[in-house]
PDB file of N, CA, C and O in Angstrom:
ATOM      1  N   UNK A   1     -11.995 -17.801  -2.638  1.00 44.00           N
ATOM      2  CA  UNK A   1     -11.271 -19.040  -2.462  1.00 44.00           C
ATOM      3  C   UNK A   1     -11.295 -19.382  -0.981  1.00 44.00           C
ATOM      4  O   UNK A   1     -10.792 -18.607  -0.168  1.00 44.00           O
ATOM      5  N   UNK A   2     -11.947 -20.679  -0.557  1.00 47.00           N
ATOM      6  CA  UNK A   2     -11.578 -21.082   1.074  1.00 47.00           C
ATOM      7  C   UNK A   2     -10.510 -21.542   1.489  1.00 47.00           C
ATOM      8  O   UNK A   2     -10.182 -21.201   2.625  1.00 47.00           O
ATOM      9  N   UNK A   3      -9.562 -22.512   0.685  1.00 52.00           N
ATOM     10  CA  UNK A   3      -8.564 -22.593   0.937  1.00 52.00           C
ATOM     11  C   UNK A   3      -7.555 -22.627  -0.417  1.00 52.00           C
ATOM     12  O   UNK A   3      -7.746 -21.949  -1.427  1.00 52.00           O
ATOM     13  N   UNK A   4      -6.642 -23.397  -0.246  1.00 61.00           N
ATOM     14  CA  UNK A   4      -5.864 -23.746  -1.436  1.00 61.00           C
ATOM     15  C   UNK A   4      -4.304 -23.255  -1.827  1.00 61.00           C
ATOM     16  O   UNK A   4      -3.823 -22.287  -1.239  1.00 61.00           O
ATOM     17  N   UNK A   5      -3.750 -23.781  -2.572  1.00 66.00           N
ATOM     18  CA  UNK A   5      -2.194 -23.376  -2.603  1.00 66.00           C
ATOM     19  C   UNK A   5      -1.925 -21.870  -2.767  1.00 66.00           C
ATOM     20  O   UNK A   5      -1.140 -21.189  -2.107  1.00 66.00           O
ATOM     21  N   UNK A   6      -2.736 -21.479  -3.783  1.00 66.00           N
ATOM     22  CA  UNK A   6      -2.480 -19.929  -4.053  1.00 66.00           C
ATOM     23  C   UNK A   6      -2.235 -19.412  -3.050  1.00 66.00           C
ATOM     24  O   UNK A   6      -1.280 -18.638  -3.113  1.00 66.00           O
ATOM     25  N   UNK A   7      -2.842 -19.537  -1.838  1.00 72.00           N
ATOM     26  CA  UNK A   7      -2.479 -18.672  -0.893  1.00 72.00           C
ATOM     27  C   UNK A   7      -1.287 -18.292  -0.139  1.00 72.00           C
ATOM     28  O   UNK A   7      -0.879 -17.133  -0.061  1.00 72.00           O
ATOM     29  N   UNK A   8      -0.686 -19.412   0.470  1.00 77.00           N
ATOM     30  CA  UNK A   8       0.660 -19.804   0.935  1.00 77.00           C
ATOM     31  C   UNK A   8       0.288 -18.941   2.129  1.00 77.00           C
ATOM     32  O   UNK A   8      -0.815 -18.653   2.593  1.00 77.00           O
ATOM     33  N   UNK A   9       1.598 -18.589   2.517  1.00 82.00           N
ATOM     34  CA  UNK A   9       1.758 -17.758   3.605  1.00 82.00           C
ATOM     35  C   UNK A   9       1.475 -16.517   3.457  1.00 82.00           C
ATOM     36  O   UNK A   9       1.305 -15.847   4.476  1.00 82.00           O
ATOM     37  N   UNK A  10       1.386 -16.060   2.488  1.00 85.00           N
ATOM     38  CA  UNK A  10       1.422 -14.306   1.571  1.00 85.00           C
ATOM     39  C   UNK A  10       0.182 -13.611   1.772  1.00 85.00           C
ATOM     40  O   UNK A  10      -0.052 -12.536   2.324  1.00 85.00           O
ATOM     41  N   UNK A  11      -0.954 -14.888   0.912  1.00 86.00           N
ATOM     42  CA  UNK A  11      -2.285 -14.247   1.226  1.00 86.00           C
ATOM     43  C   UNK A  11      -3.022 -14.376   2.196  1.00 86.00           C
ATOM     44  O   UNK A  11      -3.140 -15.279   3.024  1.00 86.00           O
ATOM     45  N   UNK A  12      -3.454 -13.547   2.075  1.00 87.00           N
ATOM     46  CA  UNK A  12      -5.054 -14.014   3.512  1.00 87.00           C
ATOM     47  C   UNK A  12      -6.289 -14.613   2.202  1.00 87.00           C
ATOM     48  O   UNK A  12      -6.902 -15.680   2.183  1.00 87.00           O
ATOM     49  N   UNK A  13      -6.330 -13.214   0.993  1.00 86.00           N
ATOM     50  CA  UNK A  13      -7.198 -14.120   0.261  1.00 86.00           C
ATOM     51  C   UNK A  13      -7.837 -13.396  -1.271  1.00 86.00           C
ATOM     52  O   UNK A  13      -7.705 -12.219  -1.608  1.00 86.00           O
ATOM     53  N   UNK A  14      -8.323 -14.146  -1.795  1.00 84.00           N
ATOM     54  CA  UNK A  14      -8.335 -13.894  -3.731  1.00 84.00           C
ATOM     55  C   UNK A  14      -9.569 -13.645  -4.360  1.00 84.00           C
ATOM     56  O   UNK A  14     -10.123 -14.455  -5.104  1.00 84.00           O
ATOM     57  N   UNK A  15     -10.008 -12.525  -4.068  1.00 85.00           N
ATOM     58  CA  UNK A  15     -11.871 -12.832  -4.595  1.00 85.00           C
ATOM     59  C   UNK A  15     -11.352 -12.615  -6.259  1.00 85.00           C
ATOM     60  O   UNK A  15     -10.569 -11.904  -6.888  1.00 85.00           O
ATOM     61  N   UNK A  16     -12.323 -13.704  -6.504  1.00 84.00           N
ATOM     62  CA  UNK A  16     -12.395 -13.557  -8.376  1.00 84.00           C
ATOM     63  C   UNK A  16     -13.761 -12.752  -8.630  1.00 84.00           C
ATOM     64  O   UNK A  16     -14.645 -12.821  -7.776  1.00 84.00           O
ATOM     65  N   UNK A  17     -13.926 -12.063  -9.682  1.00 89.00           N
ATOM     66  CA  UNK A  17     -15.486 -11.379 -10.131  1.00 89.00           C
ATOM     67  C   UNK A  17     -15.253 -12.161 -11.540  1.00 89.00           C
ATOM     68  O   UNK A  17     -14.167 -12.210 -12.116  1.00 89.00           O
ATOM     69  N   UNK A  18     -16.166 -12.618 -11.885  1.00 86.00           N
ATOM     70  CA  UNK A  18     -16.270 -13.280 -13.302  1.00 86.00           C
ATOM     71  C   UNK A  18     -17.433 -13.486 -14.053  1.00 86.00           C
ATOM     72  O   UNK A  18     -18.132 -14.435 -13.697  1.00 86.00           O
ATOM     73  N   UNK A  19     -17.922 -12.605 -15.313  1.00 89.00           N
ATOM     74  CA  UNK A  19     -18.812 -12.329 -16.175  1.00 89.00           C
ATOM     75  C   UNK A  19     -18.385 -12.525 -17.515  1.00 89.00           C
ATOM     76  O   UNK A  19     -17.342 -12.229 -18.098  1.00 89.00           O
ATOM     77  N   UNK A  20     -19.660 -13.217 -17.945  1.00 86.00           N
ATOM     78  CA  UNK A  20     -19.611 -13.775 -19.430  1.00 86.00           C
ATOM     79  C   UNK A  20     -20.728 -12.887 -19.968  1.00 86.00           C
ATOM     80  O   UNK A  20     -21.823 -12.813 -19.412  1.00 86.00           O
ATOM     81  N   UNK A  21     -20.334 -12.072 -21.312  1.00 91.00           N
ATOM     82  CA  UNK A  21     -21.388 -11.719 -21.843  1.00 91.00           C
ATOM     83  C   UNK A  21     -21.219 -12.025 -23.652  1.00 91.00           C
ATOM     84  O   UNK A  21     -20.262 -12.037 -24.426  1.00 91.00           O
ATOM     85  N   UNK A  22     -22.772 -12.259 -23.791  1.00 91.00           N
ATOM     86  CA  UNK A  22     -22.996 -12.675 -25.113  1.00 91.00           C
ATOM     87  C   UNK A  22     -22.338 -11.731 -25.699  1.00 91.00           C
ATOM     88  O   UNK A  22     -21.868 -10.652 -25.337  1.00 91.00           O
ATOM     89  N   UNK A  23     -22.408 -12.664 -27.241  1.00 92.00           N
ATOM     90  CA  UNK A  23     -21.362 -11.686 -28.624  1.00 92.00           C
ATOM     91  C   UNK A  23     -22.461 -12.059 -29.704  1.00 92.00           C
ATOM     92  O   UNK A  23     -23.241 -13.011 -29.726  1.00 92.00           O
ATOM     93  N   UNK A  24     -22.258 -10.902 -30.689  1.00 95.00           N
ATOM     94  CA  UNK A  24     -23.159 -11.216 -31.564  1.00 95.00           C
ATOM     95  C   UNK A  24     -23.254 -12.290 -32.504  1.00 95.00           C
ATOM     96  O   UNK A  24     -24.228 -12.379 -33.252  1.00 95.00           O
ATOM     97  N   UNK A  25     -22.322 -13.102 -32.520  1.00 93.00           N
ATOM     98  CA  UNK A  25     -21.775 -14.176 -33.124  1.00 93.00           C
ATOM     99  C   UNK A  25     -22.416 -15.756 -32.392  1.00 93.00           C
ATOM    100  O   UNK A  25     -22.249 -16.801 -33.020  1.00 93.00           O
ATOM    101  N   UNK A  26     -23.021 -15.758 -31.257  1.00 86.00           N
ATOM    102  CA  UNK A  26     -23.581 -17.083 -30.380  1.00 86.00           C
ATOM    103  C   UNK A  26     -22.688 -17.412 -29.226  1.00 86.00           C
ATOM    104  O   UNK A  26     -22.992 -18.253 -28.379  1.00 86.00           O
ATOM    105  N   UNK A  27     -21.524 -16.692 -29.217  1.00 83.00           N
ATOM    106  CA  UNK A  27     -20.657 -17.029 -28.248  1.00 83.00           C
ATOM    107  C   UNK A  27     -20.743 -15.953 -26.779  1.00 83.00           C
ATOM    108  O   UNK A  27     -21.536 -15.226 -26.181  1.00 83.00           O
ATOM    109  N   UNK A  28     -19.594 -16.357 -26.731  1.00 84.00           N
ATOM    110  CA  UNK A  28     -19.712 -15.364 -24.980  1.00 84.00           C
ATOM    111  C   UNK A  28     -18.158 -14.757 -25.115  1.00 84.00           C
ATOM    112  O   UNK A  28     -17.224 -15.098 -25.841  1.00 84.00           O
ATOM    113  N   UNK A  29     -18.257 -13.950 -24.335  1.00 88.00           N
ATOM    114  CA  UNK A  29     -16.367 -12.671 -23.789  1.00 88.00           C
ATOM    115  C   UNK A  29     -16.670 -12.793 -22.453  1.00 88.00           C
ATOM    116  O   UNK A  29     -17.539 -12.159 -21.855  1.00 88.00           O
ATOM    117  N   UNK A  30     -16.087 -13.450 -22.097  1.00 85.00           N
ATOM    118  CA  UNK A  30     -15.554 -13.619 -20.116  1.00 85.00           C
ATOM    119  C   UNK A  30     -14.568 -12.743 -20.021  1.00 85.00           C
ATOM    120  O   UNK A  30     -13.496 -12.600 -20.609  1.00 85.00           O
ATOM    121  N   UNK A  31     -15.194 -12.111 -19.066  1.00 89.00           N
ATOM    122  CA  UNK A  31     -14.108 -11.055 -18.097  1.00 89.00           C
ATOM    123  C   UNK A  31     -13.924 -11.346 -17.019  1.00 89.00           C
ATOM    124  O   UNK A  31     -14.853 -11.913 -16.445  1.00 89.00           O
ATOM    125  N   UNK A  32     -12.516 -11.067 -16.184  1.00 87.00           N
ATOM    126  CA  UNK A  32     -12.118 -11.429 -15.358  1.00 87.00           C
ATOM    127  C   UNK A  32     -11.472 -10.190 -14.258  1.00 87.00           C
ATOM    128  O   UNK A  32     -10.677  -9.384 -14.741  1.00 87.00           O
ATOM    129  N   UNK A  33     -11.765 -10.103 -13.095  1.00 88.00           N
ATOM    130  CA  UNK A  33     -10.869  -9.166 -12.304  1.00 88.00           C
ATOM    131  C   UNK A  33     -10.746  -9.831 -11.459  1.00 88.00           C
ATOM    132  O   UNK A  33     -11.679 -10.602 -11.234  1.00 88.00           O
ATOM    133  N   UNK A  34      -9.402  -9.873 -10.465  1.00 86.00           N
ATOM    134  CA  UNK A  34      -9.181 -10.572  -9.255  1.00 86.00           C
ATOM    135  C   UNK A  34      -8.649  -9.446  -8.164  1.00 86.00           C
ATOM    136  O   UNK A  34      -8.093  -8.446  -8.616  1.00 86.00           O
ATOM    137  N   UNK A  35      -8.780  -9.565  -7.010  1.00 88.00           N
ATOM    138  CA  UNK A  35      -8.125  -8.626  -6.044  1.00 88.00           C
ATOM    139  C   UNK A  35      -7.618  -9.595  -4.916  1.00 88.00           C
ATOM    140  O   UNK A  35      -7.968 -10.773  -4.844  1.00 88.00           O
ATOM    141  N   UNK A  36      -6.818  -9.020  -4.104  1.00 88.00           N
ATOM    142  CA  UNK A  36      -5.183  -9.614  -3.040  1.00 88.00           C
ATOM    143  C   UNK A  36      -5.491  -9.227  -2.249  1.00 88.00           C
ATOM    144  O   UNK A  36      -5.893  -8.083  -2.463  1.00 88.00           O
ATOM    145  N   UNK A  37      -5.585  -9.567  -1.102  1.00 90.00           N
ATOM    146  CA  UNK A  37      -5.498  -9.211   0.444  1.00 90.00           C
ATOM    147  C   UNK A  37      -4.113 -10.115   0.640  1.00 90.00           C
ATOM    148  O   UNK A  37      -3.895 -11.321   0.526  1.00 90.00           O
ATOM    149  N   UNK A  38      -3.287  -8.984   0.985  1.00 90.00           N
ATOM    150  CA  UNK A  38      -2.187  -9.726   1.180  1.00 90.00           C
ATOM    151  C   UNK A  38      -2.478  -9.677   2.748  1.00 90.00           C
ATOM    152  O   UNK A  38      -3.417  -9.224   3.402  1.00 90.00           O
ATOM    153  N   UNK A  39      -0.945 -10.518   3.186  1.00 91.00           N
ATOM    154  CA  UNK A  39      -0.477 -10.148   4.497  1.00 91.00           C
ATOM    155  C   UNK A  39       0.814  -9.632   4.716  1.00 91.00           C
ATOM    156  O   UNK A  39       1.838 -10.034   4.162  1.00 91.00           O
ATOM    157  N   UNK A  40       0.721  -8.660   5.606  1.00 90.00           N
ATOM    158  CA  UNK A  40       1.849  -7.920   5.894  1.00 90.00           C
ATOM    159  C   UNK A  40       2.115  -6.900   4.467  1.00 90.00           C
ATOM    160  O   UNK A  40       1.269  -6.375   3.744  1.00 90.00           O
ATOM    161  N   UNK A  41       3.497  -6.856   4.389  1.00 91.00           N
ATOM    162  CA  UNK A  41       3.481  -6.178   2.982  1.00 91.00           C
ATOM    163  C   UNK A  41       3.758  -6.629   1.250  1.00 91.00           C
ATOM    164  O   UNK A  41       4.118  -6.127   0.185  1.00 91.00           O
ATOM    165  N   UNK A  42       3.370  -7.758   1.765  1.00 89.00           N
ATOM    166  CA  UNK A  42       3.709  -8.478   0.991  1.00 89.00           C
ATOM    167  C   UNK A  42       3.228  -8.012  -0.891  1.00 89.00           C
ATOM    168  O   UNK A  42       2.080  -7.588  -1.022  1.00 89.00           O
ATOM    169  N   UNK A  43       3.882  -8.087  -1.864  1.00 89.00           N
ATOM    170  CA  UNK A  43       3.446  -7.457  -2.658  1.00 89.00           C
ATOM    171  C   UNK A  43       3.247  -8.214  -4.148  1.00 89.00           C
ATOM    172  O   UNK A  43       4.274  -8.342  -4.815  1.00 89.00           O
ATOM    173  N   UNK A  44       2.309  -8.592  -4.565  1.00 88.00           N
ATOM    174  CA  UNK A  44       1.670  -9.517  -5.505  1.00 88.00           C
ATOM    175  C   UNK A  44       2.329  -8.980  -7.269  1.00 88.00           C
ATOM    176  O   UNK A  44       2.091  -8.035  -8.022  1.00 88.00           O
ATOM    177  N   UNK A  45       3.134 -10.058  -7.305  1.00 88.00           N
ATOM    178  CA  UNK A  45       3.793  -9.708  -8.658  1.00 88.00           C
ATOM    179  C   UNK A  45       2.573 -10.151 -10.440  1.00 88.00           C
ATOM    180  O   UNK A  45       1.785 -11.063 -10.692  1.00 88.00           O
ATOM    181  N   UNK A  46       2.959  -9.184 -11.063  1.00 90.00           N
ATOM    182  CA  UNK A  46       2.216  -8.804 -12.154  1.00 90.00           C
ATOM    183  C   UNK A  46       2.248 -10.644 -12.445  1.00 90.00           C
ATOM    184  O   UNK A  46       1.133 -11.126 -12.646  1.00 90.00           O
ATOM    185  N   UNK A  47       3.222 -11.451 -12.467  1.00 90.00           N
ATOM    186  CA  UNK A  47       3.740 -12.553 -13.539  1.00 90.00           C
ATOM    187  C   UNK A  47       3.097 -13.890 -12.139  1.00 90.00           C
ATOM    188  O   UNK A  47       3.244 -15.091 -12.364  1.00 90.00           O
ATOM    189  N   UNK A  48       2.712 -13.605 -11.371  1.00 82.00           N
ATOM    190  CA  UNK A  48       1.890 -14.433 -10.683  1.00 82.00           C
ATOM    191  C   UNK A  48       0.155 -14.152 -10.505  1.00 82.00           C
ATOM    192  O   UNK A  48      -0.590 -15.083 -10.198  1.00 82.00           O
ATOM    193  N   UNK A  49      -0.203 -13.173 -10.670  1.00 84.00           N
ATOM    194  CA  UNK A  49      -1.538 -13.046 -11.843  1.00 84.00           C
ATOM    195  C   UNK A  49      -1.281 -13.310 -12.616  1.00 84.00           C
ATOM    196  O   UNK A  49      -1.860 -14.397 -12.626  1.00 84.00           O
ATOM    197  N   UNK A  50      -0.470 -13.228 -14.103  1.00 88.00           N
ATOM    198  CA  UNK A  50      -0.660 -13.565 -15.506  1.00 88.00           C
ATOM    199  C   UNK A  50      -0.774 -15.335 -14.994  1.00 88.00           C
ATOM    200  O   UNK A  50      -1.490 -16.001 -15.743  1.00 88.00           O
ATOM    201  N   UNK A  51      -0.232 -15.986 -13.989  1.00 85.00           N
ATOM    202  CA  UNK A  51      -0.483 -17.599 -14.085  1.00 85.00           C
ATOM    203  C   UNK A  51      -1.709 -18.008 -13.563  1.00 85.00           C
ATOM    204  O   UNK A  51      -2.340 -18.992 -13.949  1.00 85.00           O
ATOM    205  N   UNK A  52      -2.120 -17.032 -12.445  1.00 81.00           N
ATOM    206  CA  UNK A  52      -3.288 -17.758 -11.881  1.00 81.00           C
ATOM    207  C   UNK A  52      -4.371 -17.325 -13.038  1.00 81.00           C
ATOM    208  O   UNK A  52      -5.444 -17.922 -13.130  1.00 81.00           O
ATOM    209  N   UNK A  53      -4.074 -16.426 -13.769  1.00 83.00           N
ATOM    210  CA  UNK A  53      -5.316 -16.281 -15.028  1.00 83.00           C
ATOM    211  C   UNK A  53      -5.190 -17.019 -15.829  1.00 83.00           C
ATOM    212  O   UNK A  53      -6.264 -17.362 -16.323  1.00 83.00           O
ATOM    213  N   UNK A  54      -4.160 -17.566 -16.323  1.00 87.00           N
ATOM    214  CA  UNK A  54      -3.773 -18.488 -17.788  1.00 87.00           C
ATOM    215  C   UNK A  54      -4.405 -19.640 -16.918  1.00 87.00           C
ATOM    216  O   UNK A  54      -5.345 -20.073 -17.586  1.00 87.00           O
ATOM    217  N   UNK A  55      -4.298 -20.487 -15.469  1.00 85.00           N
ATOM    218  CA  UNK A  55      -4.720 -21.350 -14.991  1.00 85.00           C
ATOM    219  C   UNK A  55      -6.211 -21.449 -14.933  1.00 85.00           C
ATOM    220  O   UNK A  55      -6.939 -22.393 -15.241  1.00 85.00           O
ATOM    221  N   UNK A  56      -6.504 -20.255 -14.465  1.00 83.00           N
ATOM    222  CA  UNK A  56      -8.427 -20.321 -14.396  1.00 83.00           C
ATOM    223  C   UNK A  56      -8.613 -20.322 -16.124  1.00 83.00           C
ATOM    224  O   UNK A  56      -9.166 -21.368 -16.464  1.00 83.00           O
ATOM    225  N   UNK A  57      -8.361 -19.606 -17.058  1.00 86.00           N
ATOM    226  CA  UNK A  57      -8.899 -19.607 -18.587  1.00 86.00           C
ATOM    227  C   UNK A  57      -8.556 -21.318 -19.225  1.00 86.00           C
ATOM    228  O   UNK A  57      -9.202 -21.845 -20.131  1.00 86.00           O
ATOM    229  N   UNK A  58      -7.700 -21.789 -18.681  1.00 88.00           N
ATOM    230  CA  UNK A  58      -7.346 -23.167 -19.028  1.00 88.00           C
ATOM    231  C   UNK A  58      -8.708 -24.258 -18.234  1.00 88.00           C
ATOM    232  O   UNK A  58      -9.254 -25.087 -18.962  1.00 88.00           O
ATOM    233  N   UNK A  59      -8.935 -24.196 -17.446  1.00 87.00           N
ATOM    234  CA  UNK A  59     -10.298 -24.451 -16.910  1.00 87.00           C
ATOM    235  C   UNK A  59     -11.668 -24.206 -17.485  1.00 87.00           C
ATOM    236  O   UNK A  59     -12.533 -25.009 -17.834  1.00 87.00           O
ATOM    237  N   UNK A  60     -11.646 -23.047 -17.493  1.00 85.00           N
ATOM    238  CA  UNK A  60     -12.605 -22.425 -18.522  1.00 85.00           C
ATOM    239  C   UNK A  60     -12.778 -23.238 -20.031  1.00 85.00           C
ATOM    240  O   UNK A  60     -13.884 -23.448 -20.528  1.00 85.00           O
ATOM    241  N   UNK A  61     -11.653 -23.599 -20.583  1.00 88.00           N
ATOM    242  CA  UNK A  61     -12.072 -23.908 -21.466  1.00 88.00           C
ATOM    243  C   UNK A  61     -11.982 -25.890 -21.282  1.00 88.00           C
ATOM    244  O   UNK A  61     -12.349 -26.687 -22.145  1.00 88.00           O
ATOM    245  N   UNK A  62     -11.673 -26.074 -20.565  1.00 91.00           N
ATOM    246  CA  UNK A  62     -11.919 -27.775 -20.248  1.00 91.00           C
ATOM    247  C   UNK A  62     -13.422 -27.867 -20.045  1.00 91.00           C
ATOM    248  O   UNK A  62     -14.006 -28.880 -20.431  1.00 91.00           O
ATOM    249  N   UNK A  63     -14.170 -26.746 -19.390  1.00 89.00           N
ATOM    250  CA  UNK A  63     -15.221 -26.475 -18.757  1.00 89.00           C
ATOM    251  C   UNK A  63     -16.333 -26.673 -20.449  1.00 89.00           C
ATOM    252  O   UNK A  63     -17.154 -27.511 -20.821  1.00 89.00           O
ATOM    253  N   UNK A  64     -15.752 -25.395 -21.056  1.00 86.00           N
ATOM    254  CA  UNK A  64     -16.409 -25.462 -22.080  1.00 86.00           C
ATOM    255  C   UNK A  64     -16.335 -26.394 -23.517  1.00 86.00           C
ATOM    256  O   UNK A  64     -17.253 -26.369 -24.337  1.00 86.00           O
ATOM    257  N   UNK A  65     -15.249 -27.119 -23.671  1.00 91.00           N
ATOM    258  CA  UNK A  65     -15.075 -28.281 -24.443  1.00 91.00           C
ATOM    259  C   UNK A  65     -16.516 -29.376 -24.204  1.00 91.00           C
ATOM    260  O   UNK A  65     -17.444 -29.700 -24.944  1.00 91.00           O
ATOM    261  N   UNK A  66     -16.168 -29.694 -22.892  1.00 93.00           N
ATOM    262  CA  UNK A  66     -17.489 -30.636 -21.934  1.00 93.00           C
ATOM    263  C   UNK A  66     -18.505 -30.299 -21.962  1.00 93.00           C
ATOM    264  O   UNK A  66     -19.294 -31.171 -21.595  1.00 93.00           O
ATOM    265  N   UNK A  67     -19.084 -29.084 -22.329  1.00 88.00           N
ATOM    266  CA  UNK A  67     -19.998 -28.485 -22.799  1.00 88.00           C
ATOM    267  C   UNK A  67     -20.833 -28.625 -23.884  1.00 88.00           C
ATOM    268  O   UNK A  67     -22.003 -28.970 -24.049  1.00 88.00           O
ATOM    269  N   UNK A  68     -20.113 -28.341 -24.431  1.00 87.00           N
ATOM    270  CA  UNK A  68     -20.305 -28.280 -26.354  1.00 87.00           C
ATOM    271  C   UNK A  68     -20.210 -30.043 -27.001  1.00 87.00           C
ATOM    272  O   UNK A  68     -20.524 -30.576 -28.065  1.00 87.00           O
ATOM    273  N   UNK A  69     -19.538 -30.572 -25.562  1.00 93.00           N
ATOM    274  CA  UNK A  69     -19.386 -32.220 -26.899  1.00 93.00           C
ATOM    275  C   UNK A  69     -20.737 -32.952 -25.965  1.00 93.00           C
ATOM    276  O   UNK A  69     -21.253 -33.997 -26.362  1.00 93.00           O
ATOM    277  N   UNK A  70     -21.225 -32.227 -24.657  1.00 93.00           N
ATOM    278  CA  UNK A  70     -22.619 -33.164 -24.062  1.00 93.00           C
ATOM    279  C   UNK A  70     -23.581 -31.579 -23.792  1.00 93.00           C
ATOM    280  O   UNK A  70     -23.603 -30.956 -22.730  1.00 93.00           O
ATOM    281  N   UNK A  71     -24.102 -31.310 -24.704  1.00 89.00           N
ATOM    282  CA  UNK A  71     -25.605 -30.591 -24.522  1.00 89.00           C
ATOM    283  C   UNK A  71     -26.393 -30.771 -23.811  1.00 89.00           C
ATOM    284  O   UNK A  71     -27.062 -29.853 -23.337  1.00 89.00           O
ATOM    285  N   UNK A  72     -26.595 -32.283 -23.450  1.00 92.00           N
ATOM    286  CA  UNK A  72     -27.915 -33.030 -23.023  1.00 92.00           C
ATOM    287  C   UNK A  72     -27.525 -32.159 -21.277  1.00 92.00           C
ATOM    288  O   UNK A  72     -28.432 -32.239 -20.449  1.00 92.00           O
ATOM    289  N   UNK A  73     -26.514 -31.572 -20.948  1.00 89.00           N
ATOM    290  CA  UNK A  73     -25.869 -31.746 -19.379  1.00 89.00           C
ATOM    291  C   UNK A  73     -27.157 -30.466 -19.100  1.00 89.00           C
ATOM    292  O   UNK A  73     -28.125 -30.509 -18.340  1.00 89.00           O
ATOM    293  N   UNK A  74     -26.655 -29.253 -20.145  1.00 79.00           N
ATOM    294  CA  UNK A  74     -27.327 -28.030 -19.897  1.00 79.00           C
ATOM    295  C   UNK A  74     -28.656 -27.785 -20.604  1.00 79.00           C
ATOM    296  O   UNK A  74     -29.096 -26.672 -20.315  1.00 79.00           O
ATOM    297  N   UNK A  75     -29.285 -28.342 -21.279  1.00 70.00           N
ATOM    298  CA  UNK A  75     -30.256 -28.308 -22.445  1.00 70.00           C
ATOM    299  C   UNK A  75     -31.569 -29.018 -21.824  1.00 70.00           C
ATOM    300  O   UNK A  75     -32.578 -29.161 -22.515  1.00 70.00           O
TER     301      UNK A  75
END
C-alpha cells in the first residue's frame, strides 16, 4: 500500500500476498496473508484485520461480478 487511510498514525505499512488457485470445479480459492509494520508499539487488533479482509474480499468480488457479466474485457 503507498498511501491510504489504513494506515493512520499506527502503521508505517501493509504488504498483502494474494493467490488464486484453480478448483476442480472452473473456479478459483484466493488466499490471502497480510503483515503490519507497525510504529512504535503499537499493536494490530485481530477485529481490524477481520475488516480490512471482509473490505478487500468485498472488492474481490465487485471485481469478479464485472468479470463474468463482460468476457469480451479478458477473452
Amino acid at each position: 500500500m503507498i498511501e491510504g487511510d489504513p494506515l493512520g498514525d499506527k502503521l508505517e505499512s501493509i504488504a498483502y500476498e494474494v493467490k488464486f488457485e484453480a478448483t476442480n470445479d472452473g473456479g478459483c480459492l484466493c488466499k490471502m496473508a497480510s503483515s503490519y509494520k507497525t510504529i512504535g508499539d503499537f499493536d494490530v487488533k485481530e477485529e481490524d484485520v477481520k475488516e480490512g479482509r471482509e473490505s478487500t474480499i468485498g472488492i474481490y468480488k465487485v471485481v469478479e461480478s464485472y468479470l463474468l457479466e463482460n468476457p469480451q474485457v479478458y477473452a
